[in-house]
Amino acid sequence: MKKWISGLLSLALVLTLFTPIMLPAFAEGGSTQSGTVNYSAVYLRQSPWGNIIDLIDKGTKVEIVGSQKDSDGNIWYEVNVNSKRGYMYGQYIDLDKTQSTIKEEALKGSVKVTWDFARVRQTPWGSVLGQLNRGETAEVSAKTKDSDGATWYKITFDGKDGYLHEENLSFTPASTPAPAPTPKPVAPSIKEEAIKGSLKVTWDFARVRQTPWGTILGQLNYGQSAQVSAKTIDSDGATWYKIKFDGKDGYVHQDNVAFTIEAPPTPEKPVVKEEAIKGTLKVTWDFARVRQTPWGTILGQLNRGQTAEVTAKTKDSDGATWYKVKY
């Protein structure tokens, strides 16, 4: 008999009763920039994933006055268009070329794509120019860092300057004379809390890093598990679990894994205050995750265009609405 699990669903849902999810601001400077809509029928919203204000046609010019990142790291541009102000998903806007104000450090070497692909962008997190596929290489002329401290490598792509994010690449510096030995750097101190338990990968994969956001040691694939000996919190408040990977200490980010504590005391089930409603939701983005509780363990996902019957709704501590479905 098929087991039904009550799940709660968020992100990019269409329902008659809709409350937007407010996300933290991401400041990128006070100057304005222009851009062009590159996709047909793009929504102008009150906030990222918020209420729809208008539908903007492909080719429409917009004035960009600011930007935000949502919880998945996607950029939304705050724009003025058709005498209205709102937010549009960043990937559907091509930024007009402006004089670069990117602080770069000259660098000689090459990069090689170590994942399925790596996107080439006009600027860090800017418009996508194209992509390099697994195994392809490119010569590097400079590097820069974004506001999160991540490195971007500057290359030439189809005769234009482009930038590649450090993720999914290996960088090889150009041959230089051997430098004089330097003292071995001291590894940064990581404040850890000892815990005992295990984690299991609930997404396609989860990367294992030397330190939180540090060098990638490898990855665990969907369904794989590992014993956890400690946890730590990064500067954004996200949890990293310490595991053993190929005989070395490694850290796995809380996203895409489910953690189970060893022999925990039986917790009291949290009370979710619900309001009964009847309706249907439809996924309008690539996917929407289904969770056991608001922001809880991921049960799976619904893909673009899929629908589900709604039996209730609830609000989380940020005032965002979650819809209860059968999954």
Short mmCIF file of C-alpha atoms in Angstrom, two decimals:
data_model
loop_
_atom_site.label_atom_id
_atom_site.label_comp_id
_atom_site.label_asym_id
_atom_site.label_seq_id
_atom_site.Cartn_x
_atom_site.Cartn_y
_atom_site.Cartn_z
CA MET A 1 0.00 0.00 0.00
CA LYS A 2 1.39 3.37 -0.97
CA LYS A 3 2.22 5.43 2.10
CA TRP A 4 1.08 9.03 2.02
CA ILE A 5 3.13 11.56 3.93
CA SER A 6 1.92 15.00 4.82
CA GLY A 7 4.44 17.45 3.45
CA LEU A 8 4.78 21.15 3.29
CA LEU A 9 5.80 22.95 0.17
CA SER A 10 7.36 26.34 -0.48
CA LEU A 11 8.97 28.43 -3.19
CA ALA A 12 7.36 29.60 -6.43
CA LEU A 13 3.84 28.23 -5.91
CA VAL A 14 0.66 29.44 -7.58
CA LEU A 15 -2.52 29.37 -5.43
CA THR A 16 -5.52 31.64 -5.12
CA LEU A 17 -4.37 32.60 -1.61
CA PHE A 18 -0.67 33.53 -2.00
CA THR A 19 1.73 35.19 0.42
CA PRO A 20 5.24 36.10 -0.89
CA ILE A 21 8.39 34.83 0.79
CA MET A 22 10.55 37.82 1.74
CA LEU A 23 14.26 37.29 1.30
CA PRO A 24 17.32 39.20 2.58
CA ALA A 25 18.61 42.13 0.58
CA PHE A 26 21.84 41.89 -1.37
CA ALA A 27 23.37 45.30 -1.95
CA GLU A 28 25.57 45.70 -5.02
CA GLY A 29 26.08 49.45 -5.17
CA GLY A 30 24.02 52.57 -5.56
CA SER A 31 24.42 53.23 -9.31
CA THR A 32 21.82 52.20 -11.89
CA GLN A 33 22.33 50.06 -14.96
CA SER A 34 20.20 49.17 -17.94
CA GLY A 35 19.30 45.76 -19.25
CA THR A 36 17.11 43.93 -21.76
CA VAL A 37 14.55 41.17 -21.10
CA ASN A 38 15.81 38.03 -22.88
CA TYR A 39 12.81 35.72 -22.36
CA SER A 40 9.17 35.94 -23.36
CA ALA A 41 6.54 36.86 -20.75
CA VAL A 42 8.73 37.45 -17.68
CA TYR A 43 6.92 38.31 -14.43
CA LEU A 44 7.53 41.61 -12.65
CA ARG A 45 6.99 40.90 -8.94
CA GLN A 46 6.62 42.95 -5.75
CA SER A 47 9.54 41.01 -4.21
CA PRO A 48 11.59 37.92 -5.11
CA TRP A 49 8.97 35.15 -5.59
CA GLY A 50 6.35 37.72 -4.49
CA ASN A 51 3.03 38.87 -5.95
CA ILE A 52 2.93 39.44 -9.71
CA ILE A 53 2.66 43.09 -10.79
CA ASP A 54 2.95 42.80 -14.57
CA LEU A 55 4.10 40.59 -17.45
CA ILE A 56 7.06 42.02 -19.37
CA ASP A 57 7.72 41.11 -23.02
CA LYS A 58 11.01 39.95 -24.49
CA GLY A 59 13.20 42.80 -25.73
CA THR A 60 11.85 45.34 -23.23
CA LYS A 61 14.48 47.71 -21.79
CA VAL A 62 14.59 47.97 -17.99
CA GLU A 63 16.44 50.24 -15.56
CA ILE A 64 18.21 48.23 -12.85
CA VAL A 65 18.37 50.07 -9.50
CA GLY A 66 19.39 47.25 -7.16
CA SER A 67 19.59 43.51 -6.64
CA GLN A 68 18.94 40.77 -4.09
CA LYS A 69 19.89 37.12 -3.67
CA ASP A 70 17.20 34.63 -2.67
CA SER A 71 17.83 31.74 -0.26
CA ASP A 72 19.19 29.57 -3.11
CA GLY A 73 21.71 32.24 -4.16
CA ASN A 74 19.77 33.30 -7.29
CA ILE A 75 19.99 37.00 -8.21
CA TRP A 76 16.85 39.14 -8.58
CA TYR A 77 17.10 42.64 -10.06
CA GLU A 78 15.03 45.54 -8.76
CA VAL A 79 13.94 47.38 -11.91
CA ASN A 80 11.93 50.30 -13.24
CA VAL A 81 9.89 49.36 -16.31
CA ASN A 82 6.65 50.63 -17.84
CA SER A 83 6.37 53.25 -15.05
CA LYS A 84 6.40 50.45 -12.45
CA ARG A 85 9.02 49.20 -9.99
CA GLY A 86 9.46 45.57 -8.99
CA TYR A 87 11.72 42.53 -9.12
CA MET A 88 12.63 40.28 -12.06
CA TYR A 89 14.59 37.03 -12.03
CA GLY A 90 18.20 37.86 -12.95
CA GLN A 91 18.72 35.13 -15.54
CA TYR A 92 16.00 36.63 -17.74
CA ILE A 93 17.77 40.01 -18.02
CA ASP A 94 20.86 40.69 -20.13
CA LEU A 95 22.86 43.54 -18.60
CA ASP A 96 23.98 46.21 -21.03
CA LYS A 97 27.76 46.38 -21.28
CA THR A 98 29.19 49.10 -19.04
CA GLN A 99 32.68 50.16 -18.11
CA SER A 100 34.03 47.54 -15.74
CA THR A 101 34.59 48.53 -12.12
CA ILE A 102 35.71 45.04 -11.13
CA LYS A 103 38.86 44.99 -9.02
CA GLU A 104 41.08 42.42 -10.66
CA GLU A 105 44.42 40.83 -9.88
CA ALA A 106 46.54 39.85 -12.87
CA LEU A 107 46.99 36.09 -13.04
CA LYS A 108 48.51 33.71 -15.57
CA GLY A 109 47.40 30.12 -15.83
CA SER A 110 44.58 27.92 -17.07
CA VAL A 111 41.35 26.41 -15.80
CA LYS A 112 39.80 23.03 -16.57
CA VAL A 113 36.14 22.17 -16.05
CA THR A 114 35.81 19.29 -13.56
CA TRP A 115 31.99 19.12 -13.48
CA ASP A 116 29.38 18.68 -16.24
CA PHE A 117 29.67 22.35 -17.19
CA ALA A 118 30.71 25.78 -15.95
CA ARG A 119 28.83 28.93 -16.96
CA VAL A 120 30.72 31.88 -18.44
CA ARG A 121 29.28 35.24 -17.31
CA GLN A 122 29.74 38.84 -18.43
CA THR A 123 30.57 39.83 -14.84
CA PRO A 124 30.60 37.85 -11.57
CA TRP A 125 26.96 36.67 -11.18
CA GLY A 126 26.12 38.72 -14.32
CA SER A 127 24.52 37.74 -17.64
CA VAL A 128 25.37 34.26 -18.94
CA LEU A 129 27.45 34.33 -22.14
CA GLY A 130 27.62 30.56 -22.55
CA GLN A 131 29.32 27.59 -20.93
CA LEU A 132 32.37 25.34 -21.00
CA ASN A 133 31.73 21.62 -20.74
CA ARG A 134 33.51 18.94 -18.71
CA GLY A 135 37.19 18.64 -19.65
CA GLU A 136 37.35 21.91 -21.60
CA THR A 137 40.11 24.38 -20.70
CA ALA A 138 40.63 28.14 -20.97
CA GLU A 139 43.53 30.54 -20.42
CA VAL A 140 43.20 32.82 -17.38
CA SER A 141 44.35 36.46 -17.48
CA ALA A 142 43.08 37.72 -14.11
CA LYS A 143 41.01 36.86 -11.08
CA THR A 144 38.60 38.74 -8.80
CA LYS A 145 36.50 38.04 -5.73
CA ASP A 146 32.77 38.59 -5.23
CA SER A 147 31.06 39.87 -2.08
CA ASP A 148 30.97 36.32 -0.67
CA GLY A 149 34.73 35.94 -1.04
CA ALA A 150 34.47 33.45 -3.93
CA THR A 151 37.07 33.64 -6.72
CA TRP A 152 36.13 34.30 -10.36
CA TYR A 153 38.63 33.67 -13.16
CA LYS A 154 38.72 36.01 -16.16
CA ILE A 155 38.98 34.32 -19.56
CA THR A 156 38.29 35.12 -23.20
CA PHE A 157 35.11 33.46 -24.49
CA ASP A 158 33.96 33.85 -28.12
CA GLY A 159 36.18 36.92 -28.38
CA LYS A 160 34.72 38.56 -25.25
CA ASP A 161 35.85 38.87 -21.65
CA GLY A 162 34.06 36.42 -19.39
CA TYR A 163 34.19 35.16 -15.82
CA LEU A 164 34.08 31.61 -14.39
CA HIS A 165 33.22 30.82 -10.76
CA GLU A 166 35.88 28.76 -8.94
CA GLU A 167 33.38 25.96 -8.27
CA ASN A 168 33.64 23.04 -10.69
CA LEU A 169 37.08 24.15 -11.95
CA SER A 170 40.68 23.25 -11.34
CA PHE A 171 43.20 26.07 -11.77
CA THR A 172 46.80 25.50 -12.87
CA PRO A 173 49.17 28.47 -12.58
CA ALA A 174 51.59 29.23 -15.41
CA SER A 175 55.08 27.84 -14.88
CA THR A 176 57.23 30.18 -12.80
CA PRO A 177 60.63 29.85 -11.13
CA ALA A 178 60.41 27.94 -7.88
CA PRO A 179 59.81 30.47 -5.09
CA ALA A 180 61.75 30.50 -1.87
CA PRO A 181 60.21 28.31 0.83
CA THR A 182 57.61 30.10 2.92
CA PRO A 183 56.36 29.19 6.36
CA LYS A 184 53.47 26.75 6.29
CA PRO A 185 50.27 28.66 7.03
CA VAL A 186 48.44 27.80 10.19
CA ALA A 187 45.02 26.30 9.51
CA PRO A 188 42.22 28.61 10.68
CA SER A 189 40.66 27.66 13.98
CA ILE A 190 37.19 26.16 13.61
CA LYS A 191 34.92 26.27 16.64
CA GLU A 192 33.24 22.89 16.80
CA GLU A 193 30.58 21.28 18.93
CA ALA A 194 30.98 17.54 19.46
CA ILE A 195 27.94 15.52 18.36
CA LYS A 196 27.34 11.89 17.47
CA GLY A 197 25.06 10.86 14.68
CA SER A 198 24.91 10.25 10.95
CA LEU A 199 23.94 12.13 7.81
CA LYS A 200 22.38 10.91 4.58
CA VAL A 201 22.49 12.68 1.21
CA THR A 202 18.95 13.63 0.09
CA TRP A 203 19.90 15.42 -3.16
CA ASP A 204 21.95 14.30 -6.21
CA PHE A 205 25.19 14.90 -4.32
CA ALA A 206 26.75 16.78 -1.40
CA ARG A 207 30.29 18.14 -1.59
CA VAL A 208 32.85 17.34 1.10
CA ARG A 209 35.23 20.23 1.85
CA GLN A 210 38.47 20.58 3.80
CA THR A 211 36.92 23.44 5.81
CA PRO A 212 33.52 25.18 5.59
CA TRP A 213 33.51 26.69 2.04
CA GLY A 214 37.11 25.47 1.66
CA THR A 215 38.86 23.19 -0.84
CA ILE A 216 36.65 20.41 -2.24
CA LEU A 217 37.87 16.93 -1.24
CA GLY A 218 35.16 15.05 -3.14
CA GLN A 219 31.46 14.32 -2.83
CA LEU A 220 28.89 11.93 -1.42
CA ASN A 221 26.16 10.85 -3.82
CA TYR A 222 22.41 10.47 -3.33
CA GLY A 223 21.58 7.97 -0.58
CA GLN A 224 25.13 7.70 0.77
CA SER A 225 25.64 8.19 4.50
CA ALA A 226 28.50 9.11 6.84
CA GLN A 227 29.13 9.22 10.58
CA VAL A 228 29.18 12.72 12.11
CA SER A 229 31.60 13.57 14.94
CA ALA A 230 31.07 17.34 15.26
CA LYS A 231 29.31 20.35 13.80
CA THR A 232 30.20 24.00 13.29
CA ILE A 233 28.40 27.16 12.19
CA ASP A 234 29.67 29.45 9.40
CA SER A 235 29.38 33.24 9.26
CA ASP A 236 25.95 32.95 7.57
CA GLY A 237 24.60 30.77 10.39
CA ALA A 238 24.59 27.57 8.29
CA THR A 239 25.57 24.26 9.90
CA TRP A 240 28.46 22.11 8.62
CA TYR A 241 28.83 18.49 9.72
CA LYS A 242 32.31 17.02 10.32
CA ILE A 243 32.85 13.55 8.87
CA LYS A 244 35.68 11.23 7.82
CA PHE A 245 36.20 11.15 4.04
CA ASP A 246 38.95 9.00 2.49
CA GLY A 247 40.68 8.96 5.87
CA LYS A 248 40.63 12.76 6.24
CA ASP A 249 38.46 15.19 8.17
CA GLY A 250 35.88 16.84 5.93
CA TYR A 251 32.84 19.10 6.24
CA VAL A 252 29.41 18.78 4.60
CA HIS A 253 26.94 21.69 4.35
CA GLN A 254 23.48 21.19 5.88
CA ASP A 255 21.77 21.62 2.51
CA ASN A 256 21.00 18.38 0.69
CA VAL A 257 21.62 16.14 3.73
CA ALA A 258 19.44 14.78 6.52
CA PHE A 259 21.12 14.50 9.93
CA THR A 260 20.09 11.88 12.51
CA ILE A 261 21.44 12.24 16.04
CA GLU A 262 22.64 9.10 17.80
CA ALA A 263 20.16 7.76 20.36
CA PRO A 264 18.34 11.05 20.83
CA PRO A 265 15.76 11.51 23.57
CA THR A 266 12.25 11.23 22.22
CA PRO A 267 11.42 14.80 21.29
CA GLU A 268 8.01 16.31 21.63
CA LYS A 269 6.53 16.68 18.19
CA PRO A 270 6.38 20.37 17.27
CA VAL A 271 2.91 21.76 17.00
CA VAL A 272 2.22 23.30 13.60
CA LYS A 273 -0.69 25.72 13.74
CA GLU A 274 -2.64 25.15 10.55
CA GLU A 275 -5.58 26.77 8.85
CA ALA A 276 -7.72 24.43 6.76
CA ILE A 277 -8.07 25.46 3.11
CA LYS A 278 -8.91 23.66 -0.11
CA GLY A 279 -7.23 24.39 -3.39
CA THR A 280 -4.55 23.39 -5.85
CA LEU A 281 -0.99 24.55 -6.32
CA LYS A 282 1.17 24.37 -9.43
CA VAL A 283 4.97 24.58 -9.62
CA THR A 284 6.05 27.57 -11.77
CA TRP A 285 9.82 27.16 -11.38
CA ASP A 286 12.17 24.24 -12.22
CA PHE A 287 11.26 22.51 -8.96
CA ALA A 288 9.85 23.06 -5.48
CA ARG A 289 11.05 21.03 -2.50
CA VAL A 290 8.60 19.13 -0.28
CA ARG A 291 9.60 19.15 3.40
CA GLN A 292 8.41 17.24 6.47
CA THR A 293 7.85 20.54 8.34
CA PRO A 294 8.45 24.18 7.38
CA TRP A 295 12.24 24.32 6.68
CA GLY A 296 12.44 20.68 7.92
CA THR A 297 13.77 17.48 6.37
CA ILE A 298 13.42 17.29 2.57
CA LEU A 299 11.08 14.50 1.46
CA GLY A 300 11.48 15.10 -2.27
CA GLN A 301 10.37 17.62 -4.88
CA LEU A 302 7.70 18.52 -7.42
CA ASN A 303 8.93 19.58 -10.85
CA ARG A 304 7.80 22.45 -13.11
CA GLY A 305 4.15 22.11 -14.09
CA GLN A 306 3.27 19.48 -11.51
CA THR A 307 0.25 20.10 -9.27
CA ALA A 308 -0.86 19.01 -5.81
CA GLU A 309 -4.02 19.27 -3.72
CA VAL A 310 -3.75 21.65 -0.75
CA THR A 311 -5.52 20.80 2.52
CA ALA A 312 -4.13 23.45 4.87
CA LYS A 313 -1.65 26.30 5.22
CA THR A 314 0.59 27.60 8.00
CA LYS A 315 3.08 30.42 8.54
CA ASP A 316 6.70 30.17 9.68
CA SER A 317 8.49 32.52 12.07
CA ASP A 318 9.25 34.91 9.19
CA GLY A 319 5.57 35.16 8.26
CA ALA A 320 6.00 33.11 5.05
CA THR A 321 3.16 30.80 4.00
CA TRP A 322 3.65 27.02 3.61
CA TYR A 323 1.03 24.84 1.93
CA LYS A 324 0.23 21.34 3.22
CA VAL A 325 -0.01 18.69 0.50
CA LYS A 326 -0.13 14.91 0.16
CA TYR A 327 3.17 13.59 -1.20
#
